[in-house]
Short mmCIF file of C-alpha atoms in Angstrom, two decimals:
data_model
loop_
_atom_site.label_atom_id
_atom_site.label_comp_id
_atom_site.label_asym_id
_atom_site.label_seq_id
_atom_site.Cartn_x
_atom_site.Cartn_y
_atom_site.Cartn_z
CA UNK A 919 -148.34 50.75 12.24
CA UNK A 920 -145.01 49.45 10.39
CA UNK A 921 -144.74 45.70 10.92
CA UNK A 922 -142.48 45.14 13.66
CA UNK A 923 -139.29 42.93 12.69
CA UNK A 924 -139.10 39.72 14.14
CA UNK A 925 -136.33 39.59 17.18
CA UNK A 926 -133.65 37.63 15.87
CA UNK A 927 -133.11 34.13 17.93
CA UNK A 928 -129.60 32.76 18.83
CA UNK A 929 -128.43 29.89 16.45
CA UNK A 930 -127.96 27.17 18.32
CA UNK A 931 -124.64 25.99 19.75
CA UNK A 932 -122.91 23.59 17.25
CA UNK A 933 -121.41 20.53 18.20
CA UNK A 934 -118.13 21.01 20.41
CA UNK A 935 -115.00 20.74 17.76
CA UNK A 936 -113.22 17.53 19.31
CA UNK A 937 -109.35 18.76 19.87
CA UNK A 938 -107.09 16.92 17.28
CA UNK A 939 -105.26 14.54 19.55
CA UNK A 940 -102.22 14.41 16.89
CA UNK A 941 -101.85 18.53 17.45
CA UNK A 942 -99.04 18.33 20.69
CA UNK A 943 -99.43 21.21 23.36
CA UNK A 944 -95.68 22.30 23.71
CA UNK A 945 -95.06 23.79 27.03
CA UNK A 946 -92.79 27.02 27.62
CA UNK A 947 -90.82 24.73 29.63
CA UNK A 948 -90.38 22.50 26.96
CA UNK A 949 -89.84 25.37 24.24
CA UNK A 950 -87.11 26.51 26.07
CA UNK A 951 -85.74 22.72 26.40
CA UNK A 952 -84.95 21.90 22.97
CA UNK A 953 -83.41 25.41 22.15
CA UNK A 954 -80.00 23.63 20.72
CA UNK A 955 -78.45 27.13 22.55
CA UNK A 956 -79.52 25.52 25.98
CA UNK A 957 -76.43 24.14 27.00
CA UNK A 958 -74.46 26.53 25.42
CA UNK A 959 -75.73 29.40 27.40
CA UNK A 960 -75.71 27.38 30.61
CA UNK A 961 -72.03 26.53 30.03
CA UNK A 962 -71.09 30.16 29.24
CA UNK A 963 -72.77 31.49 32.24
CA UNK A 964 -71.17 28.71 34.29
CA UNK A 965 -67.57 29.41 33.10
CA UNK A 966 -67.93 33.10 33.35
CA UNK A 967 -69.47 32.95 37.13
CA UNK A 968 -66.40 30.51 37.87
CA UNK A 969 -63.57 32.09 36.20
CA UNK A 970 -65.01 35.34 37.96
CA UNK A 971 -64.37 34.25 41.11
CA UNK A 972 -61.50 32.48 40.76
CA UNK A 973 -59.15 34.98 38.85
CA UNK A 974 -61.32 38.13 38.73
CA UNK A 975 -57.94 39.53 40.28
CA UNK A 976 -56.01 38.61 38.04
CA UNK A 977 -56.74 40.87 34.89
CA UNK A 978 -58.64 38.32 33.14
CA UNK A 979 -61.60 40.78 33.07
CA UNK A 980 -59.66 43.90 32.44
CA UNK A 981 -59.41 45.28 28.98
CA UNK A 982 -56.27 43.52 27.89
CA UNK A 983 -57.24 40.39 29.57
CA UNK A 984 -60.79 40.57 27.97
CA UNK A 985 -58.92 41.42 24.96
CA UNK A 986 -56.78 38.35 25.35
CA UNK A 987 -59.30 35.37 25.40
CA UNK A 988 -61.92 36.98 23.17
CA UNK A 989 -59.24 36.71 20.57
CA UNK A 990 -58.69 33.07 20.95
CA UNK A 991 -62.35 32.67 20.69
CA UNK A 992 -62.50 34.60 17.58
CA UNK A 993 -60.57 32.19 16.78
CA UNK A 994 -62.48 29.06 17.11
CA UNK A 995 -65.30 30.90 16.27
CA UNK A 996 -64.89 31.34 12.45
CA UNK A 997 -64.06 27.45 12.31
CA UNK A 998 -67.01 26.85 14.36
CA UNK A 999 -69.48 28.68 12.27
CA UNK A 1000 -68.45 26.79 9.02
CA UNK A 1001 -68.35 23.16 10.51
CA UNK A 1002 -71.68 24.57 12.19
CA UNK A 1003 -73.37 24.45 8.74
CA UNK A 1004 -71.63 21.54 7.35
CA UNK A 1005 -73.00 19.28 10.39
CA UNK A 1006 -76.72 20.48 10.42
CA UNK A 1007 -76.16 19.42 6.65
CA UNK A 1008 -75.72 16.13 7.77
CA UNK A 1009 -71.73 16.20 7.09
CA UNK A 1010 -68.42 16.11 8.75
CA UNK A 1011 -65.30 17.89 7.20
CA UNK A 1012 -62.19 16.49 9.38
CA UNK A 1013 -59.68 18.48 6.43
CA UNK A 1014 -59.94 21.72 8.11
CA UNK A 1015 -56.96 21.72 9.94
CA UNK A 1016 -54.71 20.77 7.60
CA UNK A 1017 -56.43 23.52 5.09
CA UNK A 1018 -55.11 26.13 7.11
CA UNK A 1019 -51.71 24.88 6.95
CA UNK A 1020 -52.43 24.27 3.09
CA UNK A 1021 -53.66 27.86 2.67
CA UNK A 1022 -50.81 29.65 4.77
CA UNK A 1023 -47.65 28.21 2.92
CA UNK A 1024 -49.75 29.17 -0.30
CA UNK A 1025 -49.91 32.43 0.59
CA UNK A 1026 -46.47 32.67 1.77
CA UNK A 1027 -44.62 30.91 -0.95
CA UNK A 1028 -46.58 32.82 -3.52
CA UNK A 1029 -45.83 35.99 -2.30
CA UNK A 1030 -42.28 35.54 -0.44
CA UNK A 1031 -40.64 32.91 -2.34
CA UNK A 1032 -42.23 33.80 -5.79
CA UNK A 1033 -42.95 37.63 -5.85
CA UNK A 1034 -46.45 37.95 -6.07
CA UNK A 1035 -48.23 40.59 -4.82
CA UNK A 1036 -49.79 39.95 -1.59
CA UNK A 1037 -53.54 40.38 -2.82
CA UNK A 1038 -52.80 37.82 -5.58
CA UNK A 1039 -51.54 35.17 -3.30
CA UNK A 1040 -54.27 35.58 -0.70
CA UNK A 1041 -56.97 34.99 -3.76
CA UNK A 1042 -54.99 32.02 -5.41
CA UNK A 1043 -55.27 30.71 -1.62
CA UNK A 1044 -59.09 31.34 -1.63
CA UNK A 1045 -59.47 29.82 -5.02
CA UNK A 1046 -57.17 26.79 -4.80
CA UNK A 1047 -59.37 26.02 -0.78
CA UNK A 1048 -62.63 26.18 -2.37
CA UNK A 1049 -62.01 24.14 -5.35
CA UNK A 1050 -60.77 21.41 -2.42
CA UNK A 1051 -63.78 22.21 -0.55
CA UNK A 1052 -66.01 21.71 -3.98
CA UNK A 1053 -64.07 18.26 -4.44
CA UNK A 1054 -64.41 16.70 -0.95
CA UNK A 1055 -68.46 17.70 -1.38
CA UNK A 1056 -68.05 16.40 -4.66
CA UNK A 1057 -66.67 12.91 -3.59
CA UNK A 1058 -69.25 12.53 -0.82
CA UNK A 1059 -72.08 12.84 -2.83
CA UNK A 1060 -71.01 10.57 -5.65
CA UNK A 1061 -69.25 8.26 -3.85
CA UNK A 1062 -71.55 7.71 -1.17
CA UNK A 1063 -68.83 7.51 1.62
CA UNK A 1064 -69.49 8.37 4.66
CA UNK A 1065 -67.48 12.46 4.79
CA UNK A 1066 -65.72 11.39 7.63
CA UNK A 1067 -63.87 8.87 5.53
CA UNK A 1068 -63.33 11.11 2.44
CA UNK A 1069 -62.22 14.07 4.80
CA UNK A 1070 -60.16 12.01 7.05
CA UNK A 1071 -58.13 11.21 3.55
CA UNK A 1072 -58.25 14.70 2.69
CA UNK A 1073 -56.27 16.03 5.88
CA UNK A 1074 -53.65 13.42 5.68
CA UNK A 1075 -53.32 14.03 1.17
CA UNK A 1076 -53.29 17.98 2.37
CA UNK A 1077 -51.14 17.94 5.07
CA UNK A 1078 -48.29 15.52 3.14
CA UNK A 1079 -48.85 17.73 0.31
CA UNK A 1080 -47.93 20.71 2.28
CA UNK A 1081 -44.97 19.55 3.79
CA UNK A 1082 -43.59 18.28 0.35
CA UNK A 1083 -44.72 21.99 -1.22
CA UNK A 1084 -42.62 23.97 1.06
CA UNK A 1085 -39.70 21.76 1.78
CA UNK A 1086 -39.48 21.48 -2.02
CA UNK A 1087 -39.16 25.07 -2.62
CA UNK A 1088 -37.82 26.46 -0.02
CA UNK A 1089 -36.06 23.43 2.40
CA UNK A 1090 -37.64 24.21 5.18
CA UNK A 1091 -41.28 24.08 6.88
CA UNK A 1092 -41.93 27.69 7.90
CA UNK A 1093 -41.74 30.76 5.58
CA UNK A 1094 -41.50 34.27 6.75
CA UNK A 1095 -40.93 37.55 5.63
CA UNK A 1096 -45.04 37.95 5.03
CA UNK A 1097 -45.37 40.64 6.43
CA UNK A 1098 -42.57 42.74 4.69
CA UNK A 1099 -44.30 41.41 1.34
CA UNK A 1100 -47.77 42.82 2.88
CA UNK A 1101 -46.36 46.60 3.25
CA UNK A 1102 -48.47 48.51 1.24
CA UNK A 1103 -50.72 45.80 0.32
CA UNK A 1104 -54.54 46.78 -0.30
CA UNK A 1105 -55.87 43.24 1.07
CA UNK A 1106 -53.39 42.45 3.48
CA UNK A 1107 -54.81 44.96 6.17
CA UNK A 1108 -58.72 42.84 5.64
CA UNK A 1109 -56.85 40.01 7.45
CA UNK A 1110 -54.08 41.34 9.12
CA UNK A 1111 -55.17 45.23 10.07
CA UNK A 1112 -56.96 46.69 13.37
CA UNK A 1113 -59.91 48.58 13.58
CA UNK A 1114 -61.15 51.43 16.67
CA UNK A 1115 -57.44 52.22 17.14
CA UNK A 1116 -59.10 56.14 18.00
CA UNK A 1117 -61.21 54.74 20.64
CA UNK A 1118 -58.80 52.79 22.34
CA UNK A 1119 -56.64 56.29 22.42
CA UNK A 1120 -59.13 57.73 23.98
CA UNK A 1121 -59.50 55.30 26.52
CA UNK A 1122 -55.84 55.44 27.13
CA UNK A 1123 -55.73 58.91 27.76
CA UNK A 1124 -58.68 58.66 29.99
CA UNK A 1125 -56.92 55.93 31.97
CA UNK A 1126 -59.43 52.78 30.89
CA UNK A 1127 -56.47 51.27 28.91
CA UNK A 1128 -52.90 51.15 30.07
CA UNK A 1129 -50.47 52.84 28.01
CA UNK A 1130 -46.40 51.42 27.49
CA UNK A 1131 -44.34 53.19 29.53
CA UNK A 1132 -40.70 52.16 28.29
CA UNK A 1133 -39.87 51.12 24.56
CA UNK A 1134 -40.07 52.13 21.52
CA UNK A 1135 -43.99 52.34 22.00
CA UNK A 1136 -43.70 53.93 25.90
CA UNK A 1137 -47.11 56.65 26.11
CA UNK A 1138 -48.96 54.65 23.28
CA UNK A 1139 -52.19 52.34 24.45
CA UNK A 1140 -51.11 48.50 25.32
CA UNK A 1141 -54.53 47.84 23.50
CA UNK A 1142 -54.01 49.67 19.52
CA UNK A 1143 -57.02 48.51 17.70
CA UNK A 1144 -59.73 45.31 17.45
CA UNK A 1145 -58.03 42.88 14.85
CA UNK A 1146 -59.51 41.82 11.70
CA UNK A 1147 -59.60 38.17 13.28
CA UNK A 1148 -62.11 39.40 15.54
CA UNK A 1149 -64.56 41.60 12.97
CA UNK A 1150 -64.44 38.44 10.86
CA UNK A 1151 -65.77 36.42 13.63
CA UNK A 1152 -68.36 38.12 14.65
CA UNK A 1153 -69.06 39.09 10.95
CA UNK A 1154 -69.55 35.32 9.84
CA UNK A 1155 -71.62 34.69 13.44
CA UNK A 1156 -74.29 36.64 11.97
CA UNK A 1157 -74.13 35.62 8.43
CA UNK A 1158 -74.29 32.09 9.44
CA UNK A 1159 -77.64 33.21 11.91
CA UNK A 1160 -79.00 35.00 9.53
CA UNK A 1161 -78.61 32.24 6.37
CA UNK A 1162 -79.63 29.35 8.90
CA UNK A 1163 -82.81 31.25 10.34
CA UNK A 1164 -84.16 33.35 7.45
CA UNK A 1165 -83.84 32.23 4.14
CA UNK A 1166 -84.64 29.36 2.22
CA UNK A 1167 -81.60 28.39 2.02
CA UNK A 1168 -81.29 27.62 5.49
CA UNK A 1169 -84.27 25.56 6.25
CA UNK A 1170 -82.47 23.50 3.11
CA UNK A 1171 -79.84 23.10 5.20
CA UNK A 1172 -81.66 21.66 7.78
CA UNK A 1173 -84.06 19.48 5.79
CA UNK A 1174 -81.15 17.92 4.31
CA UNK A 1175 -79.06 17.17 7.30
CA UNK A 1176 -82.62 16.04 9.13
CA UNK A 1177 -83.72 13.43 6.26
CA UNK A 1178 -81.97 13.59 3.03
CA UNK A 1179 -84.64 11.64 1.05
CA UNK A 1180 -87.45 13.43 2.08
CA UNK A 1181 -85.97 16.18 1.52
CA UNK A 1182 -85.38 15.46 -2.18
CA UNK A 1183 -88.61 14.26 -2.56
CA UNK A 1184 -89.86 17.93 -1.67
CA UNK A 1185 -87.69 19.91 -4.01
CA UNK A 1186 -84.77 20.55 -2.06
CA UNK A 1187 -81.61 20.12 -4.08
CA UNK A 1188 -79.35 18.23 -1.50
CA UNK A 1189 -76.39 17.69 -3.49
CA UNK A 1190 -76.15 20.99 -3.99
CA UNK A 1191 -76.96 22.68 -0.30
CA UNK A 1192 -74.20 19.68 0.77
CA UNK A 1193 -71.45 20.82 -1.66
CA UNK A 1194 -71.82 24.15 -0.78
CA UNK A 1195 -71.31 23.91 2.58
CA UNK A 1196 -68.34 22.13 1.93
CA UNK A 1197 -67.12 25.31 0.26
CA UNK A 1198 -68.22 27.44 3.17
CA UNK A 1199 -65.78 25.20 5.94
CA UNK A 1200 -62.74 24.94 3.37
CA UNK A 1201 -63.49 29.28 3.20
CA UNK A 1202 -63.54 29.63 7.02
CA UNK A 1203 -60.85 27.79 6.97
CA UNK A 1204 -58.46 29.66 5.24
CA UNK A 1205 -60.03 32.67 5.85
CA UNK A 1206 -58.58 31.80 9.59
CA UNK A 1207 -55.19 30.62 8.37
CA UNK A 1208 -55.14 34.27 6.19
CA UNK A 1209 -55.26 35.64 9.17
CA UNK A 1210 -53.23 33.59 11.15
CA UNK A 1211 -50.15 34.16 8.57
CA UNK A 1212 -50.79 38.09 8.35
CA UNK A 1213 -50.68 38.51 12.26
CA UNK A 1214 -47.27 36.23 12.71
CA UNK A 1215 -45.89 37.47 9.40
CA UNK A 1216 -45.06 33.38 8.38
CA UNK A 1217 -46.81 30.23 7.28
CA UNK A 1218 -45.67 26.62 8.90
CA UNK A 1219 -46.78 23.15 7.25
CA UNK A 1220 -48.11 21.78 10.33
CA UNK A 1221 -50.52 25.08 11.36
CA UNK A 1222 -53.67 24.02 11.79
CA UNK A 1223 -52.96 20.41 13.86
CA UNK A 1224 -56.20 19.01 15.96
CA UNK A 1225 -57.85 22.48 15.00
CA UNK A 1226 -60.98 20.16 12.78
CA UNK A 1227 -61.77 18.00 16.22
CA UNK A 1228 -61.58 21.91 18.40
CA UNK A 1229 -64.40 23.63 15.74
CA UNK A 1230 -66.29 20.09 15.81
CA UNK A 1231 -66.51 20.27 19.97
CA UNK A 1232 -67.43 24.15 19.39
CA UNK A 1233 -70.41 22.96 17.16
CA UNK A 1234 -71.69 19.93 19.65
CA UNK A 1235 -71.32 22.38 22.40
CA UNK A 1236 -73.51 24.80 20.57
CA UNK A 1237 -76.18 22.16 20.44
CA UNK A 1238 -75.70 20.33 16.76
CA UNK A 1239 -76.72 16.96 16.61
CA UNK A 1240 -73.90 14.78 15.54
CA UNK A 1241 -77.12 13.03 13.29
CA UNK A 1242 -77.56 16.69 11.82
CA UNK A 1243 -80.50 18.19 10.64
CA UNK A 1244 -80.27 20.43 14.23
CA UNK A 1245 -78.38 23.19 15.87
CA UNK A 1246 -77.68 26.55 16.18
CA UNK A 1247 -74.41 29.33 14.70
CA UNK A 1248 -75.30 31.47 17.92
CA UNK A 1249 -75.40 28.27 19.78
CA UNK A 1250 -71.61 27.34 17.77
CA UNK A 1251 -70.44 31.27 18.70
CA UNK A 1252 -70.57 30.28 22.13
CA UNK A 1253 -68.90 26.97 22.31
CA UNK A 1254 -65.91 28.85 21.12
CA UNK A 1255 -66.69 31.50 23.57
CA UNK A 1256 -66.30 28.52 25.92
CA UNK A 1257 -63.29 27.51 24.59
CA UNK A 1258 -60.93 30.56 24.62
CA UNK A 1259 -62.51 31.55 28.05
CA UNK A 1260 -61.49 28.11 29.40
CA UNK A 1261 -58.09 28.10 27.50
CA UNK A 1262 -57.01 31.96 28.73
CA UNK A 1263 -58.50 31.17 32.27
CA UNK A 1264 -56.99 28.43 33.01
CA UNK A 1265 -53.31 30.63 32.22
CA UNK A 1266 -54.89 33.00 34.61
CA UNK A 1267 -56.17 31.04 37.38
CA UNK A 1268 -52.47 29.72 37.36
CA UNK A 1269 -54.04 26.42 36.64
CA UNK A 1270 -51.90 23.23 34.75
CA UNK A 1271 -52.18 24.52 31.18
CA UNK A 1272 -52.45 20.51 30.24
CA UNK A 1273 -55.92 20.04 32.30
CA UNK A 1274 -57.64 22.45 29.11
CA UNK A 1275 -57.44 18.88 27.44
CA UNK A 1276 -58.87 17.12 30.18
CA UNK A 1277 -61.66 20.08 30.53
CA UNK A 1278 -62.35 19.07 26.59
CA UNK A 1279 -63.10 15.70 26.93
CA UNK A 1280 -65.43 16.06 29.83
CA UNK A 1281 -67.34 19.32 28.25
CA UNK A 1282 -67.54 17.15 24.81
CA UNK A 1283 -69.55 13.96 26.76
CA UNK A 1284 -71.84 16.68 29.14
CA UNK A 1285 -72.88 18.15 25.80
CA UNK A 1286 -73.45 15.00 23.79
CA UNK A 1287 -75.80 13.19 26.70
CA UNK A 1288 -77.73 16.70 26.69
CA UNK A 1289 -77.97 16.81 23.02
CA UNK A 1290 -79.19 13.31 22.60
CA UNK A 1291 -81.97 13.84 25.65
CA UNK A 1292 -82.72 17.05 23.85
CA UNK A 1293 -83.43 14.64 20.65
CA UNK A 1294 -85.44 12.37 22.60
CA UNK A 1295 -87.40 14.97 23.67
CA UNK A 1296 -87.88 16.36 19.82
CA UNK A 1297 -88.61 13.23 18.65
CA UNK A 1298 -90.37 11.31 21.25
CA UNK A 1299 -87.84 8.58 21.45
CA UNK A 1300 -87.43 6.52 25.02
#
């Protein structure tokens, strides 16, 4: 007989593995708590739900009203997604306002005044923005200065400048005639054109979309096409998500806006990641003013007024910390959302036009308590 092999006996239970008291449980509750989107999405469902039930009858929610309002939020929205970055970088940029009126008589006195083509003058525009944009990052990190000082100099040197520019050259504060210059143009239509103009046919003919029915235009769709300012929009929404989420890059972004020093100490180059989103607001910027100029055909000097302190609400809406180092573009995306559904309701509901000012104020403080509970909560401050 083979030797039988021995049955094997259970090891014996180890000593229970004491649970690190420093490793936090985070509840779902909780999760969901410091989402910076939180109030965002609460707000947006709130103003929807209200608006619906106030003016649901009149047209707001139809195609052209729907139309109307998500173009002024496409509006704030490309601000918002550039002032988004700068401020989880830890920065302020209060210039952008008067960069769109900077960019706009650029591209209309180079092109209307001076003959350039179209194309050329929207580059220089680019070009001459982001150099600004480079210089204002430039001046806060060697400087030292807080950016809301250096960019609060920076609208009123930009805005002067402006004014001098076109009354200069041309006597007067608002140059047209852009959009005869654009005719032809192969980057004109980028900013300016529409997109889906089939679809919205379709749904004319099919009685979705009411058509004109006197004018030059009568049987054509009221609706012709999604503008540019709208693609762009949604375009830089998920750039911005996708930078801020899922590269390096992004969690740069963060680390120096959260704590610059520590941040240095780990690699991350924050004079760089600061600079650069510098040049990223002064680009939304004028890519909103290119847009702006191509859809009125004319640039004025004084475009752009209060339009810094309207992306800066957007962003604190959205969630950002006004410390930095937290927020969200999707969270951004939706204060504007806010915004032009606010702005375009208020028309509808037949509502004081004056009270959207009042509505601001009140939105701004609701979403700066929440954001600084949400911070106590993150960082365990009472």
């Amino acid at each position: 007989m083979g030797d039988a092999s021995p049955t094997p006996k259970p090891a014996p239970a180890g000593p229970a593995v004491a649970r690190d008291e420093r490793v936090k449980d985070i509840s779902r509750l909780r999760k969901m708590m410091i989402r910076p989107e939180l109030g965002a999405i609460t707000g947006t469902i709130l103003v929807f739900v209200y608006f619906f039930l106030v003016a649901r009858d009149t047209g707001m929610f139809g195609p052209e009203g729907i139309m109307n309002w998500s173009t002024v939020s496409a509006q704030f929205m490309i601000l918002a997604v550039g002032a988004c970055l700068l401020m989880i970088a830890g920065e302020f940029d209060l210039s952008i306002g008067s960069m769109i009126g900077f960019s706009g008589i650029v591209i209309a006195l180079l092109s209307v005044s001076l003959g350039w083509p179209v194309w050329a003058a929207i580059i220089a525009a680019f070009v001459l923005s982001l150099l600004i944009g480079a210089a204002n990052g430039y001046l806060v990190i060697k400087t030292g200065l807080p950016s809301f000082i250096v960019t609060l100099a920076s609208l009123y040197i930009l805005r002067g400048l402006t004014i001098f520019i076109a009354i200069s050259t041309t006597r007067k504060t608002i140059i047209g005639g852009v959009k005869e210059a654009a005719a032809g143009d192969w980057l004109a239509p980028v900013f300016g054109g529409k997109i889906l103009g089939g679809l919205f046919t379709w749904l004319a003919d099919i009685g979705v979309v009411a058509k004109f029915t006197a004018g030059t235009r009568a049987g054509q769709p009221v609706i012709d096409g999604v503008p540019m300012l709208m693609v762009w929009a949604i375009g830089l929404v998920i750039f911005g998500h996708i930078l801020l989420t899922r590269t390096q890059f992004g969690n740069w972004i963060f680390a120096a806006g959260g704590d610059a020093q520590a941040a240095r100490y780990v690699g991350v180059p924050v004079a760089r990641v600061k600079i650069l989103m510098f040049v990223f607001t002064a680009f939304t910027a004028t890519v909103f003013a290119t847009c702006q100029v191509m859809e009125f055909g004319s640039a004025a000097a004084d475009r752009g007024l209060l339009k810094e302190f309207e992306a800066i609400i957007s962003v604190v809406i959205g969630g950002a910390l006004l410390t930095g180092g937290y927020g969200s573009v999707i969270g951004a995306a939706l204060g504007a959302l806010i915004f032009g559904v606010v702005q375009q309701g208020l028309f509808f509901a037949g509502v004081e036009s004056s009270l959207f000012r009042v509505f601001l104020g009140v939105i701004l403080l609701l979403a700066v308590v929440l954001n600084t509970y949400i911070r106590r909560l993150i960082t365990g401050e009472r």
